[in-house]
């Protein structure tokens, strides 16, 4: 069957939306941020681009003329020796005419208002016989018509390399130089001039910068929002994904606290230079990181794309099954992602959505490398029902931090036949395949009392088949079939409600599962 009828879709969607409206996810770890979440942070010398966090860019391309006069109108300029690199724009005045030198070839759009100002700077040098050497900004209206120019810096006598910087902006911005009211774009150039039209000398321009905000310093800081884990947590590792060209780098610091005010009063941690290092901040309910971006060149920037602070526990393995029922045996294995102190056996608590909590003392367990195997126990009848969280306390990390960890929804307590033979359900539902380590996959759970062939297909709301999870495969006992939210090509499907059809032997069961961001 390749299509569902309209009435079936309507009923299934209505049921699913009702379920979705009353179910939510806990915070917990990992704490993961991508460009969408970066927007909640604080930027100092950095800004958010579509790719991630970058240093505030120099709006002038090829500012040091290392690529010749690419992105510049050459006019009468030639390449000269640079202040900080191989090249500069050299303009010779021969005593006949007022020559114009290199000018930016592209218009640079500007925001002409009271809240934005720009920094313009350059290294300048001149040998003057007659006349004056100028470094200028040229104003243009929305039609690209030149309005006027302003002499940002001029020399009437010879000067060795001099660094010049000033600010420009709209009226009320506090800038030193104010745009004309109808200016919407600018260009930068240098020239020679005197009233007799006969200047003579040489002028050099190098490392020209025009950027929003403060002057380029080679570094900038991005500070994340304060993240609430929901309860006190021990942190695992700090990982990040970034693009760093030659001359660029990113380093990190973290801090934590039991309250927000405690966190803000804390000093930043020692620096993390490489991704994947263990977090050195103490356990706390709240955590924050900052990234310091560096570049040796104003025309390039590192790009911070993703940051993650993980849980100290990589995974929880339950045997003989992740489905717990009263009277059955249970053994849990906790796989840690950081070094632990084997002299301290953690206490494991199983906390269901409904009913009482089950506690497994650490004394009956043992360590095997980075794994802790809790002592085998019998599932009690008072445990309740529903999805269960595994909480871990009383252990110690190798760094001496007390262990506080929570792995939500990794077990199901089924004392009321929630997953009875022949019955199936997706868990978790909704799920969010966004790579943050929380509910990235959903599992179709079922139990069969005899070997049975299974086929499971996923459809969109138009009734179009988007994925076949299994085709005529035989299963027996408590089983799970995973779906990572992708279609046949491996691409993550759009957010929304999806329909599943499971053929179990001769029976066909249909339902819905929700994919969220």
PDB file of C-alpha atoms in Angstrom, residues 267-370:
ATOM      1  CA  UNK A 267      36.366  32.997  37.099  1.00  0.00           C
ATOM      2  CA  UNK A 268      36.667  31.414  33.690  1.00  0.00           C
ATOM      3  CA  UNK A 269      38.421  28.047  33.596  1.00  0.00           C
ATOM      4  CA  UNK A 270      41.832  27.309  32.184  1.00  0.00           C
ATOM      5  CA  UNK A 271      41.904  27.416  28.395  1.00  0.00           C
ATOM      6  CA  UNK A 272      40.847  24.520  26.156  1.00  0.00           C
ATOM      7  CA  UNK A 273      43.058  24.542  23.070  1.00  0.00           C
ATOM      8  CA  UNK A 274      41.770  21.396  21.373  1.00  0.00           C
ATOM      9  CA  UNK A 275      38.297  19.950  20.966  1.00  0.00           C
ATOM     10  CA  UNK A 276      37.331  16.904  23.016  1.00  0.00           C
ATOM     11  CA  UNK A 277      39.024  17.787  26.290  1.00  0.00           C
ATOM     12  CA  UNK A 278      37.365  16.968  29.601  1.00  0.00           C
ATOM     13  CA  UNK A 279      35.478  19.894  31.131  1.00  0.00           C
ATOM     14  CA  UNK A 280      37.435  21.224  34.121  1.00  0.00           C
ATOM     15  CA  UNK A 281      34.589  23.271  35.623  1.00  0.00           C
ATOM     16  CA  UNK A 282      33.009  21.844  38.771  1.00  0.00           C
ATOM     17  CA  UNK A 283      29.585  20.161  38.729  1.00  0.00           C
ATOM     18  CA  UNK A 284      26.679  22.595  38.697  1.00  0.00           C
ATOM     19  CA  UNK A 285      23.173  23.142  37.452  1.00  0.00           C
ATOM     20  CA  UNK A 286      24.250  25.997  35.180  1.00  0.00           C
ATOM     21  CA  UNK A 287      27.091  26.092  32.677  1.00  0.00           C
ATOM     22  CA  UNK A 288      28.460  28.613  30.178  1.00  0.00           C
ATOM     23  CA  UNK A 289      31.326  28.746  27.708  1.00  0.00           C
ATOM     24  CA  UNK A 290      33.145  31.464  25.829  1.00  0.00           C
ATOM     25  CA  UNK A 291      35.047  31.166  22.574  1.00  0.00           C
ATOM     26  CA  UNK A 292      37.953  33.462  21.733  1.00  0.00           C
ATOM     27  CA  UNK A 293      38.522  33.764  17.995  1.00  0.00           C
ATOM     28  CA  UNK A 294      41.909  34.835  16.620  1.00  0.00           C
ATOM     29  CA  UNK A 295      43.127  35.867  13.186  1.00  0.00           C
ATOM     30  CA  UNK A 296      46.395  37.355  11.998  1.00  0.00           C
ATOM     31  CA  UNK A 297      44.688  38.830   8.933  1.00  0.00           C
ATOM     32  CA  UNK A 298      41.649  41.121   8.905  1.00  0.00           C
ATOM     33  CA  UNK A 299      40.393  39.570   5.669  1.00  0.00           C
ATOM     34  CA  UNK A 300      40.011  36.036   7.063  1.00  0.00           C
ATOM     35  CA  UNK A 301      38.272  34.655  10.131  1.00  0.00           C
ATOM     36  CA  UNK A 302      37.793  31.334  11.864  1.00  0.00           C
ATOM     37  CA  UNK A 303      34.204  30.083  11.762  1.00  0.00           C
ATOM     38  CA  UNK A 304      32.666  28.485  14.847  1.00  0.00           C
ATOM     39  CA  UNK A 305      29.915  26.100  13.706  1.00  0.00           C
ATOM     40  CA  UNK A 306      28.980  23.944  16.690  1.00  0.00           C
ATOM     41  CA  UNK A 307      29.766  23.582  20.392  1.00  0.00           C
ATOM     42  CA  UNK A 308      28.793  20.712  22.665  1.00  0.00           C
ATOM     43  CA  UNK A 309      29.251  19.984  26.368  1.00  0.00           C
ATOM     44  CA  UNK A 310      28.544  16.308  26.862  1.00  0.00           C
ATOM     45  CA  UNK A 311      27.432  14.090  29.708  1.00  0.00           C
ATOM     46  CA  UNK A 312      30.133  12.083  31.500  1.00  0.00           C
ATOM     47  CA  UNK A 313      28.169   8.940  30.586  1.00  0.00           C
ATOM     48  CA  UNK A 314      28.325   7.864  26.962  1.00  0.00           C
ATOM     49  CA  UNK A 315      25.570   5.275  27.199  1.00  0.00           C
ATOM     50  CA  UNK A 316      23.488   2.914  29.343  1.00  0.00           C
ATOM     51  CA  UNK A 317      23.142  -0.759  28.438  1.00  0.00           C
ATOM     52  CA  UNK A 318      20.352  -2.766  30.072  1.00  0.00           C
ATOM     53  CA  UNK A 319      20.232  -6.541  29.951  1.00  0.00           C
ATOM     54  CA  UNK A 320      18.405  -8.686  29.194  1.00  0.00           C
ATOM     55  CA  UNK A 321      16.239  -5.806  27.850  1.00  0.00           C
ATOM     56  CA  UNK A 322      15.662  -2.040  28.109  1.00  0.00           C
ATOM     57  CA  UNK A 323      12.020  -2.938  28.874  1.00  0.00           C
ATOM     58  CA  UNK A 324      11.669  -3.509  32.622  1.00  0.00           C
ATOM     59  CA  UNK A 325       8.935  -5.622  34.190  1.00  0.00           C
ATOM     60  CA  UNK A 326       8.310  -6.507  37.826  1.00  0.00           C
ATOM     61  CA  UNK A 327       9.962  -9.734  38.937  1.00  0.00           C
ATOM     62  CA  UNK A 328      12.461  -9.847  36.071  1.00  0.00           C
ATOM     63  CA  UNK A 329      16.227  -9.636  36.501  1.00  0.00           C
ATOM     64  CA  UNK A 330      18.074  -6.462  35.519  1.00  0.00           C
ATOM     65  CA  UNK A 331      21.735  -5.643  35.014  1.00  0.00           C
ATOM     66  CA  UNK A 332      22.859  -2.146  33.991  1.00  0.00           C
ATOM     67  CA  UNK A 333      26.193  -1.201  32.448  1.00  0.00           C
ATOM     68  CA  UNK A 334      27.181   2.481  32.426  1.00  0.00           C
ATOM     69  CA  UNK A 335      29.750   3.439  29.792  1.00  0.00           C
ATOM     70  CA  UNK A 336      31.688   6.578  30.804  1.00  0.00           C
ATOM     71  CA  UNK A 337      33.255   9.098  28.446  1.00  0.00           C
ATOM     72  CA  UNK A 338      35.763  10.461  30.980  1.00  0.00           C
ATOM     73  CA  UNK A 339      38.218   8.868  33.391  1.00  0.00           C
ATOM     74  CA  UNK A 340      36.645   7.802  36.689  1.00  0.00           C
ATOM     75  CA  UNK A 341      38.018   6.923  40.122  1.00  0.00           C
ATOM     76  CA  UNK A 342      37.460   3.136  40.506  1.00  0.00           C
ATOM     77  CA  UNK A 343      37.561   3.452  44.308  1.00  0.00           C
ATOM     78  CA  UNK A 344      34.082   4.995  44.205  1.00  0.00           C
ATOM     79  CA  UNK A 345      31.179   2.867  42.966  1.00  0.00           C
ATOM     80  CA  UNK A 346      28.245   5.037  41.840  1.00  0.00           C
ATOM     81  CA  UNK A 347      24.684   4.617  43.054  1.00  0.00           C
ATOM     82  CA  UNK A 348      22.200   4.111  40.220  1.00  0.00           C
ATOM     83  CA  UNK A 349      18.564   5.220  40.487  1.00  0.00           C
ATOM     84  CA  UNK A 350      15.824   4.353  38.007  1.00  0.00           C
ATOM     85  CA  UNK A 351      13.176   7.089  38.000  1.00  0.00           C
ATOM     86  CA  UNK A 352      10.020   6.299  35.978  1.00  0.00           C
ATOM     87  CA  UNK A 353       7.515   8.901  34.827  1.00  0.00           C
ATOM     88  CA  UNK A 354       4.955   7.427  37.223  1.00  0.00           C
ATOM     89  CA  UNK A 355       5.437   5.479  40.449  1.00  0.00           C
ATOM     90  CA  UNK A 356       8.334   5.079  42.865  1.00  0.00           C
ATOM     91  CA  UNK A 357      12.081   5.135  42.254  1.00  0.00           C
ATOM     92  CA  UNK A 358      14.319   2.068  42.271  1.00  0.00           C
ATOM     93  CA  UNK A 359      17.808   2.466  43.800  1.00  0.00           C
ATOM     94  CA  UNK A 360      20.710   0.126  43.009  1.00  0.00           C
ATOM     95  CA  UNK A 361      23.522   0.637  45.580  1.00  0.00           C
ATOM     96  CA  UNK A 362      27.027   0.903  44.205  1.00  0.00           C
ATOM     97  CA  UNK A 363      28.439  -1.668  46.628  1.00  0.00           C
ATOM     98  CA  UNK A 364      27.246  -4.583  44.504  1.00  0.00           C
ATOM     99  CA  UNK A 365      28.803  -3.280  41.284  1.00  0.00           C
ATOM    100  CA  UNK A 366      32.259  -3.377  39.731  1.00  0.00           C
ATOM    101  CA  UNK A 367      34.427  -1.458  37.264  1.00  0.00           C
ATOM    102  CA  UNK A 368      35.751  -2.726  33.947  1.00  0.00           C
ATOM    103  CA  UNK A 369      37.838  -0.001  32.344  1.00  0.00           C
ATOM    104  CA  UNK A 370      35.524   2.968  31.735  1.00  0.00           C
TER     105      UNK A 370
END
